[in-house]
Amino acid sequence: MAAMLEFDHVHFGYGRAVILPDLSFTIEKGDMVALIGANGAGKSTVSRLCNGLLLPSKGHVRVTGMDTKKVRTSALARKIGFLFQNPDRQICKNTVYDELAFGLQVQGVSEAEQKERVEKALETFHLDPKWEPFTRSRGERQRIALASVLIHEPELIILDEPTTGLDYRECTEIMEYVTALNREKQTTVLMVSHDMELVQSYAKRVLVLSGGQLLGDGPVRQIMKDEQTLHAAKVMPAQIPALALRFGDTFSDVYTVADMVAALEKERG
Amino acid sequence: MGNILEFVPGDSFLHRLNPITKIVLAFLFCICSLLSNNLLIQVGLLAFLMIIAFAAGIGEKAMGLLRTLLFFCILMIILQLIFMRGGVGYLVLPGGFPLVTSDGLYYAALFTLRIINATLPLLMMFAITQMNDLTNAMVNRLHVPYRYMFILTTAFRFIPILAGEFHDIMDAQKARGVEFDTRNIFKKIGLIVPLCVPLLVSSVKKVDSGAVSAQVRGFSLRTRGAGYKAYPFRLGDLLALLLLAAMIVLLVFFG
Ligand SMILES: Nc1ncnc2c1ncn2[C@@H]1O[C@H](COP(=O)(O)OP(=O)(O)OP(=O)(O)O)[C@@H](O)[C@H]1O
Ligand SMILES: [Mg+2]
């Protein structure tokens, strides 16, 4: 079976400025991948290549085997849920209810089902159907945009910095929800993030991007302890694994606060 | 389209002219093109403009502008060819009806050149003048109140910003399944209407926050002398103005 998402020697530039010289990776169905890298590393560019908003000048991007050069973005939207870095671009209706229903309407979902799914989403994301999106706070707008993406139950979710501007509780709730989708429905997730704590808690696999090149690609635990790669990509490692590294072998399995506590207690005897 | 008024950096004799001279020159050149009904003179004027453009290092930009203007002239050319029926007929159809006539060709060429010669200098002026210099010179030299010039420059600056914003919003809507990438133009126009909401919201927000930040940085304190650059008139300005004035005089008497 074809991979969920495949970058096959992708070359891309804006005008004459080459952003991605030659990028290849594959993501299998059911994976939860974090794409990390410094500002301007090309993360948003990669995410836009995934659903055909940008097309590679050389090479191919394939989603479940479909070449993005051959399928329109609006058709890919049935498979891919895409959250932009800036939620205001996505929101176009005057109430939260209409906003959530709009995407379903576009994709031809029946009226009754629209109602049912919107109501479920309103509850999950703690949204009031009568809110006017444009007068809400930045974090609330982010939540509205995210809800309108996830309501489609897409096979592949691409989240460009999903939790910026969200408070801690919001952030965990949303990530728990995405994780549940990943676990129960085998939804594939590609998330762009700067927040290493978040990446370490939720991602299974990490891609490290720097200057358009893939510096690292591996299981989250391996990347978190690969200080060289993280440093080269100018990414700040998560605190606990970084601390654990300083203590050598005894702490080699430590990734979270709980791990650390257990290891310290064992040490004290 | 957003880059039609874009500045092309450079340090040529044209770039170094006083911004006010540049505006006046552009207008004088327009007058030149309107003064003459002679095809040859129009061709000469265009050639002159192009030579200046290449000498000032904005040749590529001028060619681009020329292409854009020609595109806008297509409709007019077609109308001229259809309705000017005098002179020798060419491409005669079976019924003895000529598709184009020599008059049609002549007037199509003449009017196209006149339109181009009247607009291209203004567009070229924007290519060699930075908006800021233009406004500052107007404020310093011509004593136009700064806030009016500020409105003008801001309006110009907003064109590419809004175009970019619109593009991004289209992308966002495509990503959620709205078929903007359809080839059916009517369907596309129908889909664009709801987009105006986010575009309007984001532009109003931009204007609002722009106004606030200008105010916070002391916009209202600005006086005429506040710019740090001076805009003196030099010998080159005088020579250029004299040259164009001479051209106008010649055209009035001999054109
Ligand atoms: N529309 C565009 N035109 C030209 N260059 C662009 C455009 N969009 C992005 N770039 C350039 O491409 C590079 C990568 O941009 P990208 O937005 O992918 O970075 P990013 O990794 O998402 O950064 P951030 O963490 O700030 O979101 C940057 O150097 C940027 O200047
Ligand atoms: Mg980005």
XYZ file of C-alpha atoms and ligand atoms in Angstrom:
556
model
C 0.000 0.000 0.000
C 1.175 3.523 -0.746
C 2.541 5.598 2.087
C 0.300 8.270 3.577
C 2.672 11.043 2.616
C 5.749 10.834 0.485
C 8.296 13.499 -0.440
C 10.332 12.172 -3.332
C 13.432 14.285 -4.037
C 11.466 17.493 -3.713
C 13.134 20.660 -4.939
C 11.398 23.934 -4.255
C 12.147 27.656 -4.322
C 10.258 30.931 -4.217
C 11.341 32.629 -7.412
C 15.109 32.327 -7.486
C 15.566 31.700 -3.757
C 15.897 27.935 -3.280
C 14.275 26.903 0.003
C 14.351 23.117 -0.287
C 17.221 21.774 -2.425
C 16.370 18.071 -2.229
C 14.034 16.706 0.393
C 12.878 13.102 0.730
C 10.936 11.365 3.484
C 7.882 9.170 3.897
C 5.241 9.077 6.571
C 3.209 5.894 7.010
C -0.443 5.735 7.954
C -1.055 6.099 11.674
C 2.179 7.860 12.469
C 2.423 11.012 14.536
C 5.281 13.114 13.289
C 6.645 16.425 14.491
C 8.507 18.710 12.125
C 10.874 20.954 14.029
C 13.379 23.609 13.031
C 14.321 27.226 13.588
C 12.374 30.185 12.176
C 12.698 30.244 8.410
C 13.910 26.657 8.180
C 11.165 25.897 5.676
C 8.613 24.151 7.886
C 5.584 26.042 6.604
C 6.866 25.572 3.081
C 6.993 21.807 3.594
C 3.481 21.797 4.999
C 2.152 23.761 2.035
C 3.789 21.331 -0.344
C 1.859 18.499 1.307
C -1.543 19.576 0.063
C -0.569 21.085 -3.246
C -0.771 24.759 -2.280
C 2.824 24.801 -3.465
C 4.067 22.435 -6.117
C 7.635 21.130 -6.222
C 9.692 22.339 -9.162
C 11.478 18.994 -9.252
C 10.466 15.699 -7.682
C 7.046 14.663 -6.402
C 4.856 14.880 -3.352
C 2.374 12.028 -3.018
C -0.551 11.724 -0.633
C -1.789 8.125 -0.439
C -0.087 7.658 -3.766
C -1.788 10.644 -5.445
C 0.642 13.119 -6.962
C -0.158 16.661 -5.783
C 0.673 17.880 -9.262
C -2.226 15.892 -10.668
C -4.897 16.407 -8.015
C -6.348 19.780 -7.058
C -5.908 21.147 -3.558
C -9.659 21.334 -3.018
C -9.929 17.637 -3.864
C -7.057 16.763 -1.545
C -8.922 18.622 1.197
C -11.154 15.563 1.628
C -8.150 13.632 2.860
C -6.051 16.341 4.442
C -7.004 18.615 7.277
C -4.768 21.661 7.232
C -4.363 24.189 10.007
C -2.559 27.373 8.987
C -0.168 29.282 11.152
C -2.531 32.252 11.046
C -6.118 31.263 11.929
C -7.644 34.455 10.497
C -7.033 33.276 6.948
C -9.302 30.324 7.444
C -12.208 31.888 9.237
C -14.804 33.372 6.885
C -18.209 33.141 8.537
C -19.876 35.341 11.089
C -20.724 32.768 13.707
C -18.857 29.778 15.008
C -21.723 27.506 14.016
C -21.660 28.657 10.383
C -17.915 28.481 10.332
C -17.867 24.861 11.413
C -20.733 23.898 9.119
C -19.216 25.690 6.119
C -16.441 23.198 5.505
C -18.867 20.276 5.752
C -21.277 22.041 3.409
C -18.527 22.534 0.845
C -17.797 18.837 0.917
C -21.436 17.932 0.434
C -22.318 16.548 3.863
C -26.095 16.281 4.510
C -27.801 18.910 6.636
C -28.662 16.488 9.430
C -25.149 15.136 9.662
C -23.720 18.652 9.581
C -25.787 19.530 12.633
C -24.741 16.426 14.497
C -21.047 16.826 13.770
C -20.995 20.542 14.521
C -22.650 19.950 17.862
C -20.116 17.306 18.745
C -17.247 19.595 17.774
C -18.701 22.505 19.750
C -18.649 20.334 22.825
C -15.199 18.896 22.267
C -13.616 22.291 21.707
C -15.677 24.210 24.277
C -17.069 26.593 21.706
C -20.237 28.620 21.810
C -22.112 28.388 18.470
C -23.184 32.026 18.671
C -19.699 33.516 19.101
C -18.536 35.879 16.414
C -15.109 34.533 15.481
C -13.564 37.876 14.592
C -14.173 39.392 17.983
C -12.729 36.492 19.954
C -9.214 36.363 21.340
C -6.339 35.006 19.297
C -6.304 31.707 21.212
C -10.035 31.284 20.781
C -9.766 31.924 17.064
C -7.037 29.310 16.885
C -9.394 26.866 18.574
C -12.210 27.701 16.141
C -9.916 27.181 13.164
C -8.668 23.907 14.567
C -12.204 22.694 15.240
C -13.213 23.503 11.670
C -10.284 21.436 10.403
C -10.776 18.434 12.646
C -14.541 18.274 12.106
C -13.901 16.609 8.747
C -12.150 13.691 10.403
C -9.422 13.768 7.755
C -7.010 10.894 7.183
C -4.004 13.163 7.417
C -3.846 16.193 9.670
C -1.251 18.871 9.072
C -0.938 21.360 11.889
C 1.314 24.392 11.452
C 2.091 25.420 15.012
C -1.289 24.325 16.371
C -0.780 25.507 19.907
C 0.750 28.966 19.570
C -1.271 31.410 21.596
C -3.092 28.698 23.505
C -2.813 28.427 27.255
C -1.502 25.274 28.887
C -4.870 23.658 29.486
C -6.137 24.360 25.963
C -2.914 23.095 24.572
C -3.041 19.755 26.371
C -6.733 19.270 25.640
C -6.243 19.801 21.944
C -3.197 17.611 21.775
C -4.992 14.881 23.740
C -7.812 15.083 21.224
C -5.425 14.805 18.283
C -3.638 11.911 19.983
C -6.953 10.139 20.514
C -7.766 10.521 16.810
C -4.353 9.127 16.012
C -4.811 6.172 18.350
C -8.423 5.285 17.608
C -8.872 6.205 13.964
C -5.274 5.740 12.817
C -5.278 9.377 11.700
C -1.839 10.390 10.514
C -0.549 13.615 12.033
C 2.195 15.959 10.875
C 2.656 18.840 13.254
C 5.021 21.763 13.035
C 6.131 23.023 16.399
C 8.746 24.998 18.253
C 7.709 23.652 21.590
C 10.019 20.741 22.372
C 8.089 19.825 25.511
C 5.008 19.390 23.363
C 6.875 17.426 20.712
C 8.412 15.168 23.298
C 5.066 14.469 24.966
C 3.005 13.775 21.872
C 5.051 12.951 18.776
C 6.227 9.471 17.901
C 8.719 10.501 15.284
C 10.604 13.740 14.694
C 11.932 15.347 11.521
C 14.555 18.020 12.071
C 14.705 20.627 9.344
C 17.415 23.227 8.949
C 18.025 25.411 5.936
C 15.730 23.213 3.871
C 17.684 20.065 4.699
C 16.691 17.124 6.842
C 19.279 16.991 9.626
C 17.608 14.316 11.654
C 14.794 11.809 11.333
C 14.002 9.252 13.994
C 11.945 8.187 17.006
C 11.234 11.077 19.339
C 13.357 9.661 22.159
C 16.380 9.302 19.963
C 16.137 12.844 18.569
C 15.513 14.354 21.992
C 18.863 13.019 23.168
C 20.707 13.920 19.991
C 21.966 17.248 21.215
C 24.337 17.703 18.302
C 21.572 17.591 15.717
C 19.295 19.815 17.753
C 22.076 22.281 18.273
C 22.946 22.286 14.578
C 19.293 22.983 13.769
C 19.244 25.769 16.386
C 16.474 24.104 18.332
C 16.311 24.246 22.101
C 16.083 20.679 23.479
C 13.442 19.712 26.031
C 14.659 20.316 29.575
C 14.383 16.927 31.220
C 16.138 14.882 28.512
C 18.823 17.557 28.301
C 19.322 17.354 32.063
C 19.348 13.551 31.986
C 22.083 13.606 29.368
C 24.361 15.441 31.798
C 24.233 12.502 34.225
C 25.316 9.813 31.801
C 24.227 6.178 31.807
C 22.161 5.987 34.989
C 19.652 8.418 33.523
C 19.639 7.109 29.987
C 15.938 6.198 30.091
C 14.775 9.485 31.535
C 12.499 11.620 29.357
C 9.788 13.010 31.620
C 9.505 14.483 35.077
C 8.072 11.173 36.324
C 11.040 9.261 34.874
C 13.388 11.689 36.533
C 11.710 11.368 39.904
C 11.811 7.568 39.696
C 15.462 7.570 38.698
C 16.424 9.971 41.492
C 14.579 7.953 44.080
C 16.297 4.787 42.913
C 19.623 6.595 43.160
C 18.932 7.586 46.780
C 18.018 3.991 47.532
C 0.008 43.127 -10.930
C 0.977 44.237 -7.471
C 4.493 45.048 -8.591
C 3.585 47.461 -11.377
C 4.537 50.427 -9.193
C 7.546 48.670 -7.735
C 10.792 50.594 -7.248
C 13.844 49.342 -9.124
C 16.953 50.272 -7.141
C 19.765 51.968 -9.006
C 22.120 54.920 -9.139
C 21.711 56.208 -12.677
C 21.366 59.842 -13.747
C 17.591 59.309 -13.768
C 17.529 57.907 -10.240
C 19.506 60.872 -8.989
C 17.153 63.519 -10.301
C 15.049 65.384 -7.802
C 11.767 63.482 -7.229
C 9.794 66.563 -8.158
C 11.714 66.906 -11.390
C 10.852 63.310 -12.151
C 7.146 63.911 -11.734
C 7.247 67.056 -13.853
C 9.283 65.286 -16.531
C 6.809 62.436 -16.635
C 3.918 64.849 -17.089
C 5.782 66.857 -19.719
C 6.411 63.670 -21.614
C 2.704 62.849 -21.487
C 1.973 66.269 -22.932
C 4.459 65.588 -25.726
C 2.656 62.425 -26.710
C -0.726 64.153 -26.669
C 0.514 67.031 -28.798
C 1.351 64.995 -31.867
C -0.881 63.127 -34.284
C 2.008 61.851 -36.308
C 2.760 58.157 -36.199
C 6.468 58.629 -36.821
C 6.834 61.106 -33.989
C 5.021 58.718 -31.651
C 7.381 55.924 -32.661
C 10.287 58.308 -32.036
C 8.959 59.240 -28.588
C 8.614 55.603 -27.601
C 12.109 54.848 -28.873
C 13.433 57.806 -26.877
C 11.689 56.544 -23.724
C 13.093 53.054 -24.181
C 16.623 54.366 -24.755
C 16.399 56.373 -21.540
C 15.024 53.353 -19.707
C 17.870 51.106 -20.833
C 20.439 53.791 -20.094
C 19.022 54.109 -16.569
C 19.174 50.359 -16.015
C 15.417 49.832 -15.859
C 15.139 48.456 -19.388
C 13.746 45.102 -18.299
C 11.172 46.740 -16.100
C 10.156 49.128 -18.915
C 9.723 46.205 -21.316
C 7.520 44.491 -18.751
C 5.413 47.616 -18.345
C 5.172 47.942 -22.109
C 3.852 44.403 -22.392
C 1.272 45.060 -19.691
C 0.100 48.250 -21.400
C -0.090 46.506 -24.772
C -2.267 43.880 -23.182
C -4.674 46.565 -22.003
C -4.695 48.089 -25.491
C -5.782 44.872 -27.215
C -9.482 45.684 -27.036
C -8.903 49.168 -28.445
C -6.796 47.798 -31.273
C -9.535 45.351 -32.208
C -12.198 48.083 -32.167
C -10.080 50.354 -34.363
C -9.489 47.551 -36.831
C -13.204 46.814 -37.027
C -14.572 50.334 -37.276
C -11.962 52.278 -39.293
C -13.018 51.368 -42.797
C -11.153 53.828 -45.059
C -8.097 53.212 -47.229
C -6.876 50.001 -48.804
C -8.478 46.769 -47.641
C -6.460 43.707 -46.669
C -7.422 40.098 -45.949
C -10.510 40.344 -48.164
C -13.232 37.851 -47.285
C -15.103 35.892 -50.049
C -17.954 38.457 -50.086
C -15.508 41.240 -50.969
C -15.418 42.509 -47.390
C -11.918 43.456 -46.149
C -11.142 42.213 -42.644
C -8.723 45.078 -41.937
C -8.029 48.322 -43.745
C -4.951 50.527 -43.987
C -6.768 53.258 -42.022
C -7.649 50.756 -39.340
C -4.032 49.683 -39.003
C -2.772 53.260 -38.991
C -5.146 54.491 -36.292
C -4.793 51.373 -34.200
C -1.033 51.890 -34.168
C -1.296 55.632 -33.558
C -3.722 55.419 -30.643
C -1.912 52.528 -29.047
C 1.354 54.417 -29.185
C -0.251 57.570 -27.821
C -1.766 55.744 -24.889
C 1.518 54.009 -24.175
C 3.525 57.205 -24.498
C 1.149 58.969 -22.141
C 1.177 56.300 -19.413
C 4.578 54.660 -19.611
C 6.521 57.744 -18.397
C 4.393 57.884 -15.238
C 4.921 54.203 -14.531
C 8.637 54.582 -15.232
C 8.707 57.478 -12.809
C 7.495 55.109 -10.068
C 10.155 52.596 -11.079
C 12.966 55.087 -10.452
C 11.534 56.926 -7.442
C 11.072 55.580 -3.977
C 7.665 56.404 -2.572
C 9.248 57.861 0.532
C 11.439 60.236 -1.460
C 8.479 61.289 -3.514
C 6.395 62.181 -0.483
C 9.242 63.805 1.422
C 10.157 65.964 -1.559
C 6.542 66.986 -2.025
C 6.318 67.889 1.653
C 9.681 69.685 1.812
C 9.691 71.459 -1.494
C 6.070 71.935 -2.458
C 4.764 72.250 1.116
C 2.037 69.684 0.647
C 0.770 68.723 4.132
C 2.435 65.512 5.246
C -0.746 63.746 6.241
C -2.150 63.924 2.713
C 1.025 62.523 1.242
C 1.013 59.859 3.924
C -2.480 58.787 2.913
C -1.314 58.529 -0.682
C 1.785 56.452 0.028
C -0.069 54.199 2.431
C -2.713 53.556 -0.200
C -0.047 52.577 -2.710
C 1.741 50.413 -0.222
C -1.465 48.564 0.550
C -1.955 47.284 -2.985
C 0.680 44.518 -2.856
C -0.117 43.764 0.790
C -3.781 43.220 0.051
C -2.963 41.164 -3.023
C -0.745 38.919 -0.894
C -3.373 38.659 1.797
C -6.012 37.722 -0.751
C -3.780 35.030 -2.159
C -3.206 33.560 1.303
C -6.904 33.552 2.110
C -7.628 31.769 -1.178
C -5.021 29.180 -0.241
C -6.592 28.676 3.159
C -10.028 28.186 1.631
C -8.702 25.789 -0.999
C -7.135 23.773 1.784
C -10.540 23.278 3.363
C -12.132 22.178 0.129
C -13.517 25.336 -1.494
C -12.937 24.841 -5.199
C -11.008 27.980 -6.061
C -8.810 25.916 -8.286
C -11.758 25.214 -10.572
C -11.407 26.214 -14.214
C -14.996 27.431 -14.363
C -14.629 31.180 -14.086
C -18.259 31.867 -13.045
C -18.091 29.337 -10.266
C -14.856 30.929 -9.119
C -16.350 34.415 -8.974
C -19.297 33.058 -6.982
C -16.885 31.532 -4.505
C -14.839 34.696 -4.114
C -17.708 36.742 -2.672
C -17.725 35.093 0.778
C -13.960 35.631 0.903
C -14.424 39.334 1.083
C -15.322 38.937 4.758
C -11.917 37.748 5.977
C -10.167 40.110 3.589
C -12.133 43.075 4.864
C -11.621 42.061 8.463
C -7.891 41.660 8.065
C -7.454 44.918 6.164
C -9.490 46.928 8.623
C -7.445 45.401 11.410
C -4.234 46.252 9.579
C -5.267 49.840 8.981
C -6.388 50.200 12.556
C -3.205 48.819 14.078
C -1.153 50.812 11.578
C -2.871 53.992 12.691
C -2.349 53.178 16.343
C 1.332 52.424 15.893
C 1.842 55.602 13.865
C 0.160 57.586 16.617
C 2.206 55.874 19.312
C 5.389 56.748 17.470
C 4.439 60.390 17.360
C 2.935 60.765 13.909
C 1.086 63.929 14.915
C 4.349 65.582 15.985
C 5.834 65.383 12.529
C 6.591 68.716 10.864
C 7.695 69.695 7.389
C 11.336 69.785 8.373
C 11.252 66.342 9.964
C 12.813 64.388 7.077
C 16.562 63.874 7.321
C 17.136 64.002 3.573
C 17.311 67.232 1.621
C 16.042 67.378 -1.931
C 18.081 70.034 -3.714
C 17.588 70.929 -7.372
C 20.786 70.443 -9.369
C 22.060 71.279 -12.815
C 20.913 67.896 -14.121
C 17.343 68.698 -13.118
C 17.464 71.946 -15.004
C 18.957 70.342 -18.127
C 16.388 67.566 -18.168
C 13.534 70.023 -17.768
C 14.950 72.245 -20.506
C 15.256 69.280 -22.842
C 11.634 68.307 -22.410
C 10.474 71.919 -22.655
C 12.354 72.178 -25.943
C 10.682 68.996 -27.145
C 7.277 70.448 -26.352
C 8.051 73.685 -28.171
C 9.219 71.764 -31.220
C 6.093 69.615 -31.187
C 3.813 72.615 -30.864
C 5.342 74.260 -33.922
C 6.257 71.318 -36.112
C 4.302 68.313 -34.775
N 5.875 33.643 -0.253
C 7.210 33.661 -0.103
N 8.001 34.285 -1.001
C 9.333 34.280 -0.881
N 10.010 33.705 0.130
C 9.291 33.074 1.073
C 7.860 33.018 1.013
N 7.412 32.326 2.078
C 8.517 31.974 2.774
N 9.643 32.408 2.173
C 11.032 32.167 2.642
O 11.215 30.781 2.758
C 11.943 30.455 3.927
C 11.213 29.411 4.714
O 9.984 29.937 5.129
P 8.939 29.118 5.988
O 7.732 29.972 6.170
O 8.750 27.789 5.381
O 9.715 28.991 7.381
P 9.214 28.335 8.737
O 10.155 27.217 9.033
O 7.775 27.988 8.648
O 9.438 29.512 9.783
P 8.562 29.915 11.080
O 9.062 29.077 12.199
O 8.906 31.335 11.304
O 7.131 29.705 10.775
C 12.162 31.760 4.667
O 13.492 32.145 4.501
C 11.232 32.741 4.011
O 11.842 34.005 3.948
Mg 6.036 28.685 9.590
